[in-house]
Amino acid sequence: MRGMLVLTVFGGGMAQATLGSALRIGNVTPDIPLIVVVLLALRRGPEFGCLAGFAAGLLQDTASGGLIGVQALTKALIGFGIGLASQPLRVTQPLVQVPGLIVLSVAEGVVRFALLAMFHFPAHFGDLMMYVVLPQALYNGFLAAAIVFALAWAETLRSRTS
Amino acid sequence: MKIRALALLIVVGGVCLVLLTLQTRGHGARTADALALVTTPVQMGLDKVHRGALGLWSTYLDWKNVRAENRRLRDEIQQLRVEALRVNETSDENARLRRLLTLREQLPMTTLPGEVIAREWGGWIRSLTVNRGRGDRVARLTAVISPDGLVGRVVDVRPGVSIVQVLTDPASSLSAHVVRTRTSGLVEGEPSGSLRLKFMARDGAGIQPGDLVVTSGLGGLFPRGIPVGRVRAIDDRGSALFHYATLTPVVDFSRIDEVLLVTGQTTVDVAAHFPSDG
């Protein structure tokens, strides 16, 4: 089980650079590692979410050739935050998870921009939100919905067969 | 639990900030290189899997497209075949009607075109039903012809239709002569579907297979010169008074679709308006 989780985090982190382009619609690509981190953090709690976010983000940073540590930090924060929120808020319903992921994607974008701004990132915040963060957040939501429903269907199937 | 989680977050955050700081101060290359040692092979592996999956998907799509195209082409061929048959049918009908019209325009008598709508083809009776009847002023015993020759005569007129007794009907008989030898005789229908020319033995010495037999015009029922059949065989009965010749009808009664009903009268030989070599 642990091996499976490591593989999921590792695969999720690495998949962005290779599979992200295959899932591209126009200029928008989903943030696969973020989806993986959020879904895992919801099930495994803040510690696992934090570590998974750090690992996936670090791999994503390395693979994409950007500043190493930016996405590691933002995704670790998101993983931690959502893991922490999942317990009191009981955000286990797909209808809550999907809009939640959209909001988290936007939050991750804002945090990432804030962090990069400290290193004199040149892009304009409005443009970044309009053309990158918001479309990607919506795409993440749709993709997450598909994944959540697929997982639910698989679990139902497994419970029927067992 | 919460303290441990918070400590973990602080550590993680700290590591990230250290990494970022190191990079901004120009020491990030080593860290990136070290991480790349792990990530690059995995990336290459994933890329191979990705390419393989894409290739597989592309092959599947190709196969699906080829299959769909195959189905579409089959349907198209089927449609084109039906279309070709329809065109051929129309073309044949056009040719037949053209021949009928030409004959109608050339003949020195009035005629009425009609379509065959039914056939009676048992051995006892051989008849055609034509879509011209009492309302068209068709009279009983009206001669019925086609561009190839004589078809028969009207034996019954009903409202809207007429029944035509075909030459090969066993009850059919008419006066005719061989064109080449002028041998006259009586053409009768046979149950076998052929025709029989009954002629006086002394007149028929020169009849040969292939000779054309036409209506003689005697009796005024059929105009003179309409092809009836061709001699297929001669039944020589030695010293008998009458000899017989078997004829093949010039008209294929089983395939005929359009006819002309001869409503007018003429004493002129109409042989010139029919094919003599067919």
CSV table of C-alpha atoms in Angstrom, one decimal:
chain,number,residue,atom,x,y,z
A,1,MET,CA,0.0,0.0,0.0
A,2,ARG,CA,2.8,2.4,0.9
A,3,GLY,CA,4.7,1.5,-2.2
A,4,MET,CA,1.5,2.2,-4.2
A,5,LEU,CA,1.2,5.6,-2.6
A,6,VAL,CA,4.9,6.5,-3.3
A,7,LEU,CA,4.4,5.4,-6.9
A,8,THR,CA,1.2,7.5,-7.1
A,9,VAL,CA,3.0,10.6,-5.7
A,10,PHE,CA,6.1,10.0,-7.9
A,11,GLY,CA,4.1,9.2,-11.0
A,12,GLY,CA,1.8,12.1,-10.4
A,13,GLY,CA,4.7,14.5,-10.0
A,14,MET,CA,6.4,13.2,-13.1
A,15,ALA,CA,3.3,12.8,-15.3
A,16,GLN,CA,2.9,16.5,-15.7
A,17,ALA,CA,5.8,17.0,-18.0
A,18,THR,CA,4.9,14.1,-20.2
A,19,LEU,CA,1.2,13.5,-20.0
A,20,GLY,CA,0.2,17.1,-19.3
A,21,SER,CA,0.7,18.1,-22.9
A,22,ALA,CA,-1.3,15.1,-24.1
A,23,LEU,CA,-4.3,16.4,-22.1
A,24,ARG,CA,-3.9,20.0,-23.3
A,25,ILE,CA,-7.0,21.8,-24.5
A,26,GLY,CA,-5.9,25.0,-26.3
A,27,ASN,CA,-3.2,26.5,-24.1
A,28,VAL,CA,-4.6,25.0,-20.9
A,29,THR,CA,-3.1,22.0,-19.2
A,30,PRO,CA,-4.3,20.4,-16.0
A,31,ASP,CA,-2.1,20.3,-12.9
A,32,ILE,CA,-2.0,16.6,-12.5
A,33,PRO,CA,0.3,16.6,-9.4
A,34,LEU,CA,-2.0,19.0,-7.6
A,35,ILE,CA,-5.0,16.8,-8.3
A,36,VAL,CA,-3.1,13.8,-7.0
A,37,VAL,CA,-1.9,15.6,-3.9
A,38,VAL,CA,-5.4,16.9,-3.1
A,39,LEU,CA,-7.1,13.6,-3.5
A,40,LEU,CA,-4.4,11.8,-1.4
A,41,ALA,CA,-4.4,14.5,1.3
A,42,LEU,CA,-8.2,14.2,1.6
A,43,ARG,CA,-7.9,10.5,2.3
A,44,ARG,CA,-4.6,10.4,4.2
A,45,GLY,CA,-4.5,13.6,6.3
A,46,PRO,CA,-2.2,16.7,6.6
A,47,GLU,CA,1.2,14.9,7.1
A,48,PHE,CA,0.9,12.7,4.1
A,49,GLY,CA,-0.6,15.6,2.1
A,50,CYS,CA,2.3,17.8,3.0
A,51,LEU,CA,4.9,15.2,2.2
A,52,ALA,CA,3.1,14.2,-1.0
A,53,GLY,CA,2.8,17.8,-2.1
A,54,PHE,CA,6.5,18.4,-1.4
A,55,ALA,CA,7.6,15.4,-3.3
A,56,ALA,CA,5.3,15.9,-6.2
A,57,GLY,CA,6.1,19.6,-6.4
A,58,LEU,CA,9.8,19.0,-6.2
A,59,LEU,CA,9.7,16.5,-9.0
A,60,GLN,CA,7.5,18.9,-11.0
A,61,ASP,CA,10.0,21.7,-10.4
A,62,THR,CA,12.9,19.6,-11.5
A,63,ALA,CA,11.1,18.2,-14.6
A,64,SER,CA,9.9,21.6,-15.7
A,65,GLY,CA,13.2,23.4,-15.3
A,66,GLY,CA,11.8,26.2,-13.1
A,67,LEU,CA,13.0,27.4,-9.7
A,68,ILE,CA,13.3,24.2,-7.6
A,69,GLY,CA,11.2,24.5,-4.5
A,70,VAL,CA,8.4,26.8,-5.6
A,71,GLN,CA,5.9,24.2,-6.5
A,72,ALA,CA,7.3,21.9,-3.8
A,73,LEU,CA,6.4,24.6,-1.2
A,74,THR,CA,3.0,25.5,-2.7
A,75,LYS,CA,1.9,21.9,-3.1
A,76,ALA,CA,3.2,21.0,0.4
A,77,LEU,CA,1.1,23.9,1.8
A,78,ILE,CA,-2.0,22.8,-0.2
A,79,GLY,CA,-1.5,19.2,0.8
A,80,PHE,CA,-1.2,20.1,4.4
A,81,GLY,CA,-4.1,22.5,4.3
A,82,ILE,CA,-6.5,20.2,2.6
A,83,GLY,CA,-5.4,17.3,4.8
A,84,LEU,CA,-6.1,19.4,7.8
A,85,ALA,CA,-9.4,20.7,6.5
A,86,SER,CA,-10.7,17.3,5.5
A,87,GLN,CA,-11.1,16.1,9.0
A,88,PRO,CA,-13.4,18.8,10.6
A,89,LEU,CA,-15.1,19.8,7.3
A,90,ARG,CA,-15.7,16.2,6.2
A,91,VAL,CA,-15.0,17.1,2.6
A,92,THR,CA,-15.5,13.6,1.3
A,93,GLN,CA,-18.4,14.2,-1.1
A,94,PRO,CA,-17.4,14.5,-4.7
A,95,LEU,CA,-19.6,17.5,-5.1
A,96,VAL,CA,-17.6,19.3,-2.4
A,97,GLN,CA,-14.2,17.9,-3.6
A,98,VAL,CA,-14.5,19.2,-7.1
A,99,PRO,CA,-15.3,22.8,-6.5
A,100,GLY,CA,-12.9,22.7,-3.6
A,101,LEU,CA,-10.2,21.6,-6.0
A,102,ILE,CA,-11.0,24.6,-8.2
A,103,VAL,CA,-10.6,26.9,-5.3
A,104,LEU,CA,-7.4,25.2,-4.2
A,105,SER,CA,-6.0,25.5,-7.7
A,106,VAL,CA,-6.6,29.2,-7.6
A,107,ALA,CA,-5.1,29.4,-4.1
A,108,GLU,CA,-2.0,27.5,-5.3
A,109,GLY,CA,-1.7,29.9,-8.2
A,110,VAL,CA,-1.9,32.9,-5.9
A,111,VAL,CA,0.7,31.5,-3.5
A,112,ARG,CA,3.0,30.5,-6.3
A,113,PHE,CA,2.8,34.0,-7.7
A,114,ALA,CA,3.5,35.5,-4.3
A,115,LEU,CA,6.5,33.3,-3.9
A,116,LEU,CA,7.8,34.0,-7.3
A,117,ALA,CA,7.2,37.7,-6.9
A,118,MET,CA,9.7,37.6,-4.1
A,119,PHE,CA,12.2,36.5,-6.8
A,120,HIS,CA,11.2,39.2,-9.2
A,121,PHE,CA,8.9,37.2,-11.4
A,122,PRO,CA,8.1,39.5,-14.3
A,123,ALA,CA,4.5,38.4,-15.3
A,124,HIS,CA,1.4,40.5,-14.5
A,125,PHE,CA,-0.8,39.0,-11.8
A,126,GLY,CA,-4.1,39.8,-13.7
A,127,ASP,CA,-2.9,38.2,-16.9
A,128,LEU,CA,-1.6,35.2,-15.1
A,129,MET,CA,-4.9,34.7,-13.3
A,130,MET,CA,-7.0,35.3,-16.5
A,131,TYR,CA,-5.0,33.1,-18.9
A,132,VAL,CA,-3.3,30.5,-16.7
A,133,VAL,CA,-4.6,30.1,-13.2
A,134,LEU,CA,-8.3,30.3,-13.7
A,135,PRO,CA,-8.6,28.1,-16.8
A,136,GLN,CA,-6.2,25.6,-15.3
A,137,ALA,CA,-8.3,25.6,-12.1
A,138,LEU,CA,-11.5,24.9,-14.1
A,139,TYR,CA,-9.7,22.1,-16.0
A,140,ASN,CA,-8.5,20.6,-12.8
A,141,GLY,CA,-12.0,20.6,-11.5
A,142,PHE,CA,-13.3,18.7,-14.5
A,143,LEU,CA,-10.5,16.3,-14.5
A,144,ALA,CA,-10.8,15.7,-10.8
A,145,ALA,CA,-14.5,15.1,-11.2
A,146,ALA,CA,-13.8,12.4,-13.7
A,147,ILE,CA,-11.1,10.8,-11.5
A,148,VAL,CA,-13.4,11.0,-8.4
A,149,PHE,CA,-16.2,9.3,-10.2
A,150,ALA,CA,-13.9,6.7,-11.7
A,151,LEU,CA,-12.6,5.9,-8.3
A,152,ALA,CA,-16.1,5.7,-6.8
A,153,TRP,CA,-17.2,3.4,-9.6
A,154,ALA,CA,-14.1,1.2,-9.1
A,155,GLU,CA,-14.7,1.0,-5.4
A,156,THR,CA,-18.4,0.0,-6.0
A,157,LEU,CA,-17.3,-2.6,-8.4
A,158,ARG,CA,-14.7,-4.0,-6.0
A,159,SER,CA,-17.2,-4.1,-3.1
A,160,ARG,CA,-19.7,-6.0,-5.3
A,161,THR,CA,-17.2,-8.6,-6.4
A,162,SER,CA,-15.7,-9.1,-2.9
B,1,MET,CA,-0.3,14.9,16.1
B,2,LYS,CA,-1.0,18.4,15.1
B,3,ILE,CA,2.4,19.6,16.4
B,4,ARG,CA,4.1,16.9,14.4
B,5,ALA,CA,2.3,17.9,11.3
B,6,LEU,CA,3.1,21.5,11.9
B,7,ALA,CA,6.7,20.7,12.4
B,8,LEU,CA,6.8,18.7,9.2
B,9,LEU,CA,5.3,21.7,7.4
B,10,ILE,CA,7.9,24.0,8.8
B,11,VAL,CA,10.7,21.6,7.8
B,12,VAL,CA,9.3,21.2,4.3
B,13,GLY,CA,8.8,25.0,4.0
B,14,GLY,CA,12.2,25.6,5.3
B,15,VAL,CA,13.8,23.2,2.9
B,16,CYS,CA,12.0,24.8,0.0
B,17,LEU,CA,13.1,28.3,1.0
B,18,VAL,CA,16.7,27.1,1.4
B,19,LEU,CA,16.5,25.6,-2.0
B,20,LEU,CA,15.1,28.8,-3.5
B,21,THR,CA,17.7,30.9,-1.7
B,22,LEU,CA,20.5,28.7,-2.8
B,23,GLN,CA,19.3,29.0,-6.4
B,24,THR,CA,19.1,32.8,-6.3
B,25,ARG,CA,22.6,32.9,-5.0
B,26,GLY,CA,23.9,30.7,-7.9
B,27,HIS,CA,24.3,27.4,-6.0
B,28,GLY,CA,21.2,25.7,-7.4
B,29,ALA,CA,22.9,23.9,-10.2
B,30,ARG,CA,24.2,21.0,-8.1
B,31,THR,CA,20.8,20.5,-6.4
B,32,ALA,CA,19.1,20.4,-9.8
B,33,ASP,CA,21.7,18.0,-11.2
B,34,ALA,CA,21.3,15.7,-8.2
B,35,LEU,CA,17.5,15.7,-8.6
B,36,ALA,CA,17.8,15.3,-12.3
B,37,LEU,CA,19.7,12.1,-11.8
B,38,VAL,CA,16.6,10.6,-10.3
B,39,THR,CA,14.0,12.3,-12.4
B,40,THR,CA,15.5,12.1,-15.9
B,41,PRO,CA,15.3,8.2,-16.2
B,42,VAL,CA,11.8,8.2,-14.8
B,43,GLN,CA,10.8,11.0,-17.3
B,44,MET,CA,12.3,9.0,-20.1
B,45,GLY,CA,10.4,5.9,-19.0
B,46,LEU,CA,7.2,7.8,-18.8
B,47,ASP,CA,7.8,9.3,-22.2
B,48,LYS,CA,8.3,5.9,-23.7
B,49,VAL,CA,5.0,4.7,-22.1
B,50,HIS,CA,3.3,7.8,-23.3
B,51,ARG,CA,4.6,7.4,-26.8
B,52,GLY,CA,3.7,3.7,-26.8
B,53,ALA,CA,0.2,4.5,-25.6
B,54,LEU,CA,-0.1,7.2,-28.2
B,55,GLY,CA,1.1,4.8,-30.9
B,56,LEU,CA,-1.4,2.2,-29.8
B,57,TRP,CA,-4.2,4.7,-29.7
B,58,SER,CA,-3.2,6.0,-33.1
B,59,THR,CA,-3.1,2.4,-34.5
B,60,TYR,CA,-6.6,1.8,-33.0
B,61,LEU,CA,-7.9,5.1,-34.5
B,62,ASP,CA,-6.4,4.1,-37.9
B,63,TRP,CA,-8.0,0.7,-37.7
B,64,LYS,CA,-11.3,2.2,-36.7
B,65,ASN,CA,-11.2,4.8,-39.5
B,66,VAL,CA,-10.3,2.1,-42.0
B,67,ARG,CA,-13.2,0.0,-40.8
B,68,ALA,CA,-15.6,3.0,-40.9
B,69,GLU,CA,-14.3,3.9,-44.3
B,70,ASN,CA,-14.7,0.3,-45.5
B,71,ARG,CA,-18.3,0.3,-44.3
B,72,ARG,CA,-19.0,3.6,-46.0
B,73,LEU,CA,-17.4,2.5,-49.2
B,74,ARG,CA,-19.5,-0.8,-49.1
B,75,ASP,CA,-22.6,1.3,-48.7
B,76,GLU,CA,-21.6,3.5,-51.5
B,77,ILE,CA,-20.9,0.6,-53.8
B,78,GLN,CA,-24.3,-0.8,-53.0
B,79,GLN,CA,-26.0,2.5,-53.7
B,80,LEU,CA,-24.1,2.9,-56.9
B,81,ARG,CA,-25.0,-0.6,-58.0
B,82,VAL,CA,-28.7,0.1,-57.4
B,83,GLU,CA,-28.2,3.4,-59.2
B,84,ALA,CA,-26.6,1.7,-62.1
B,85,LEU,CA,-29.4,-0.8,-62.3
B,86,ARG,CA,-31.9,2.0,-62.3
B,87,VAL,CA,-30.0,3.8,-65.0
B,88,ASN,CA,-29.8,0.7,-67.1
B,89,GLU,CA,-33.5,0.0,-66.6
B,90,THR,CA,-34.4,3.5,-67.5
B,91,SER,CA,-32.0,3.4,-70.5
B,92,ASP,CA,-33.5,0.1,-71.7
B,93,GLU,CA,-37.0,1.5,-71.3
B,94,ASN,CA,-36.1,4.6,-73.1
B,95,ALA,CA,-34.7,2.6,-76.0
B,96,ARG,CA,-37.8,0.4,-76.1
B,97,LEU,CA,-40.1,3.4,-76.1
B,98,ARG,CA,-38.1,5.1,-78.7
B,99,ARG,CA,-38.4,2.2,-81.0
B,100,LEU,CA,-42.1,2.0,-80.3
B,101,LEU,CA,-42.5,5.7,-81.0
B,102,THR,CA,-40.5,5.5,-84.2
B,103,LEU,CA,-42.7,2.5,-85.4
B,104,ARG,CA,-45.8,4.3,-84.4
B,105,GLU,CA,-44.8,7.5,-86.4
B,106,GLN,CA,-43.8,5.5,-89.5
B,107,LEU,CA,-46.7,3.1,-89.8
B,108,PRO,CA,-49.4,4.2,-92.3
B,109,MET,CA,-52.2,3.5,-89.8
B,110,THR,CA,-53.4,4.7,-86.5
B,111,THR,CA,-52.2,2.9,-83.4
B,112,LEU,CA,-52.6,3.1,-79.7
B,113,PRO,CA,-49.7,2.5,-77.3
B,114,GLY,CA,-50.2,0.3,-74.3
B,115,GLU,CA,-48.3,-1.2,-71.5
B,116,VAL,CA,-48.4,-4.9,-70.5
B,117,ILE,CA,-49.6,-5.1,-66.9
B,118,ALA,CA,-50.1,-8.8,-66.6
B,119,ARG,CA,-49.2,-12.1,-68.3
B,120,GLU,CA,-50.9,-15.5,-68.4
B,121,TRP,CA,-48.2,-18.0,-69.3
B,122,GLY,CA,-49.7,-21.5,-68.7
B,123,GLY,CA,-49.7,-24.0,-71.5
B,124,TRP,CA,-53.5,-23.8,-71.9
B,125,ILE,CA,-53.7,-20.1,-72.5
B,126,ARG,CA,-51.1,-17.6,-73.4
B,127,SER,CA,-52.2,-14.0,-73.0
B,128,LEU,CA,-51.2,-10.5,-72.1
B,129,THR,CA,-53.2,-7.9,-70.3
B,130,VAL,CA,-52.7,-4.4,-71.7
B,131,ASN,CA,-53.8,-1.2,-69.9
B,132,ARG,CA,-56.0,-0.1,-72.7
B,133,GLY,CA,-59.7,-1.0,-72.6
B,134,ARG,CA,-63.2,0.0,-73.5
B,135,GLY,CA,-62.6,3.6,-72.6
B,136,ASP,CA,-59.9,3.8,-75.2
B,137,ARG,CA,-62.2,2.5,-77.9
B,138,VAL,CA,-60.3,-0.7,-78.3
B,139,ALA,CA,-62.3,-3.2,-80.4
B,140,ARG,CA,-62.2,-7.0,-80.1
B,141,LEU,CA,-59.8,-8.6,-82.6
B,142,THR,CA,-57.6,-5.6,-82.7
B,143,ALA,CA,-54.1,-6.5,-83.9
B,144,VAL,CA,-51.4,-6.0,-81.3
B,145,ILE,CA,-47.8,-5.4,-82.5
B,146,SER,CA,-44.4,-4.5,-81.2
B,147,PRO,CA,-41.3,-3.1,-82.9
B,148,ASP,CA,-40.1,-6.7,-83.6
B,149,GLY,CA,-43.4,-8.0,-85.1
B,150,LEU,CA,-46.8,-9.4,-84.4
B,151,VAL,CA,-47.8,-10.0,-80.8
B,152,GLY,CA,-51.4,-11.3,-81.2
B,153,ARG,CA,-54.9,-10.0,-81.2
B,154,VAL,CA,-57.3,-8.6,-78.6
B,155,VAL,CA,-59.8,-11.3,-77.6
B,156,ASP,CA,-61.5,-9.5,-74.7
B,157,VAL,CA,-62.1,-5.8,-74.0
B,158,ARG,CA,-62.8,-4.7,-70.5
B,159,PRO,CA,-63.1,-1.4,-68.8
B,160,GLY,CA,-59.5,-0.2,-68.6
B,161,VAL,CA,-57.8,-3.3,-69.9
B,162,SER,CA,-57.7,-5.6,-72.9
B,163,ILE,CA,-56.8,-9.3,-73.0
B,164,VAL,CA,-54.4,-10.1,-75.9
B,165,GLN,CA,-54.2,-13.6,-77.2
B,166,VAL,CA,-50.6,-14.2,-78.0
B,167,LEU,CA,-49.5,-15.9,-81.2
B,168,THR,CA,-48.2,-19.0,-79.3
B,169,ASP,CA,-51.6,-19.6,-77.6
B,170,PRO,CA,-52.8,-23.0,-78.8
B,171,ALA,CA,-56.0,-21.5,-80.0
B,172,SER,CA,-54.3,-18.8,-82.1
B,173,SER,CA,-54.2,-19.1,-85.9
B,174,LEU,CA,-53.6,-16.5,-88.6
B,175,SER,CA,-52.8,-16.4,-92.3
B,176,ALA,CA,-49.2,-15.8,-93.2
B,177,HIS,CA,-46.6,-16.3,-95.9
B,178,VAL,CA,-42.9,-16.9,-96.2
B,179,VAL,CA,-41.2,-13.7,-97.5
B,180,ARG,CA,-38.6,-15.4,-99.7
B,181,THR,CA,-40.7,-18.1,-101.4
B,182,ARG,CA,-44.2,-16.4,-101.1
B,183,THR,CA,-45.4,-19.8,-99.7
B,184,SER,CA,-48.6,-19.1,-97.9
B,185,GLY,CA,-50.0,-21.0,-95.0
B,186,LEU,CA,-51.6,-21.0,-91.6
B,187,VAL,CA,-49.6,-20.1,-88.5
B,188,GLU,CA,-50.9,-21.8,-85.3
B,189,GLY,CA,-49.8,-21.6,-81.7
B,190,GLU,CA,-48.4,-24.7,-80.0
B,191,PRO,CA,-48.6,-25.8,-76.4
B,192,SER,CA,-44.8,-26.0,-76.4
B,193,GLY,CA,-44.6,-22.2,-76.9
B,194,SER,CA,-43.5,-22.3,-80.5
B,195,LEU,CA,-45.4,-21.7,-83.8
B,196,ARG,CA,-46.3,-24.0,-86.6
B,197,LEU,CA,-46.7,-23.0,-90.2
B,198,LYS,CA,-49.0,-25.4,-92.1
B,199,PHE,CA,-48.6,-25.1,-95.8
B,200,MET,CA,-49.5,-27.0,-99.0
B,201,ALA,CA,-46.7,-29.4,-99.8
B,202,ARG,CA,-46.4,-28.4,-103.5
B,203,ASP,CA,-45.9,-24.7,-102.5
B,204,GLY,CA,-43.2,-25.2,-99.8
B,205,ALA,CA,-40.4,-26.9,-101.7
B,206,GLY,CA,-38.0,-24.1,-101.3
B,207,ILE,CA,-38.6,-23.2,-97.6
B,208,GLN,CA,-35.4,-23.1,-95.6
B,209,PRO,CA,-34.6,-22.6,-91.9
B,210,GLY,CA,-34.1,-18.9,-91.2
B,211,ASP,CA,-36.8,-17.8,-93.6
B,212,LEU,CA,-39.0,-15.0,-92.3
B,213,VAL,CA,-42.7,-15.5,-92.1
B,214,VAL,CA,-45.0,-12.4,-92.2
B,215,THR,CA,-48.7,-11.8,-92.0
B,216,SER,CA,-50.4,-12.2,-95.4
B,217,GLY,CA,-53.1,-9.6,-94.7
B,218,LEU,CA,-55.8,-12.0,-95.9
B,219,GLY,CA,-59.0,-11.6,-93.9
B,220,GLY,CA,-58.3,-8.0,-93.1
B,221,LEU,CA,-57.6,-8.7,-89.4
B,222,PHE,CA,-53.8,-8.1,-89.5
B,223,PRO,CA,-52.1,-5.6,-91.8
B,224,ARG,CA,-49.9,-7.3,-94.4
B,225,GLY,CA,-46.1,-7.7,-93.8
B,226,ILE,CA,-45.9,-7.9,-90.0
B,227,PRO,CA,-43.2,-10.4,-89.0
B,228,VAL,CA,-44.5,-13.4,-87.2
B,229,GLY,CA,-41.6,-15.8,-86.9
B,230,ARG,CA,-38.6,-17.5,-88.5
B,231,VAL,CA,-38.4,-21.0,-89.8
B,232,ARG,CA,-36.6,-23.2,-87.4
B,233,ALA,CA,-37.2,-26.7,-88.9
B,234,ILE,CA,-39.3,-28.3,-91.6
B,235,ASP,CA,-41.3,-31.4,-91.1
B,236,ASP,CA,-41.3,-33.1,-94.5
B,237,ARG,CA,-44.1,-35.7,-94.6
B,238,GLY,CA,-43.2,-37.1,-98.0
B,239,SER,CA,-46.3,-37.3,-100.2
B,240,ALA,CA,-48.7,-35.8,-97.6
B,241,LEU,CA,-50.9,-32.9,-98.8
B,242,PHE,CA,-49.8,-30.6,-96.0
B,243,HIS,CA,-46.3,-30.0,-94.6
B,244,TYR,CA,-45.4,-28.2,-91.4
B,245,ALA,CA,-42.6,-25.8,-90.5
B,246,THR,CA,-41.7,-25.0,-86.9
B,247,LEU,CA,-41.2,-21.3,-86.4
B,248,THR,CA,-39.5,-19.3,-83.7
B,249,PRO,CA,-41.6,-16.2,-82.8
B,250,VAL,CA,-39.8,-12.9,-83.7
B,251,VAL,CA,-41.3,-11.4,-80.5
B,252,ASP,CA,-40.1,-12.5,-77.1
B,253,PHE,CA,-43.5,-12.5,-75.4
B,254,SER,CA,-42.2,-13.1,-72.0
B,255,ARG,CA,-40.2,-9.9,-72.0
B,256,ILE,CA,-42.4,-7.6,-73.9
B,257,ASP,CA,-43.5,-4.5,-71.8
B,258,GLU,CA,-44.9,-2.1,-74.4
B,259,VAL,CA,-47.1,-2.7,-77.4
B,260,LEU,CA,-49.1,-0.9,-80.1
B,261,LEU,CA,-52.7,-1.7,-80.6
B,262,VAL,CA,-53.6,-1.2,-84.3
B,263,THR,CA,-56.8,0.8,-84.3
B,264,GLY,CA,-56.7,1.8,-88.0
B,265,GLN,CA,-56.9,-0.1,-91.2
B,266,THR,CA,-54.4,-0.3,-94.1
B,267,THR,CA,-53.9,-2.3,-97.2
B,268,VAL,CA,-50.3,-1.3,-97.6
B,269,ASP,CA,-47.5,-3.9,-96.9
B,270,VAL,CA,-45.9,-2.7,-93.7
B,271,ALA,CA,-42.9,-5.1,-93.8
B,272,ALA,CA,-40.5,-2.2,-94.5
B,273,HIS,CA,-41.1,-0.8,-91.0
B,274,PHE,CA,-40.0,-4.0,-89.2
B,275,PRO,CA,-36.5,-5.5,-88.9
B,276,SER,CA,-36.0,-8.2,-91.6
B,277,ASP,CA,-32.8,-9.6,-90.2
B,278,GLY,CA,-33.6,-9.9,-86.5
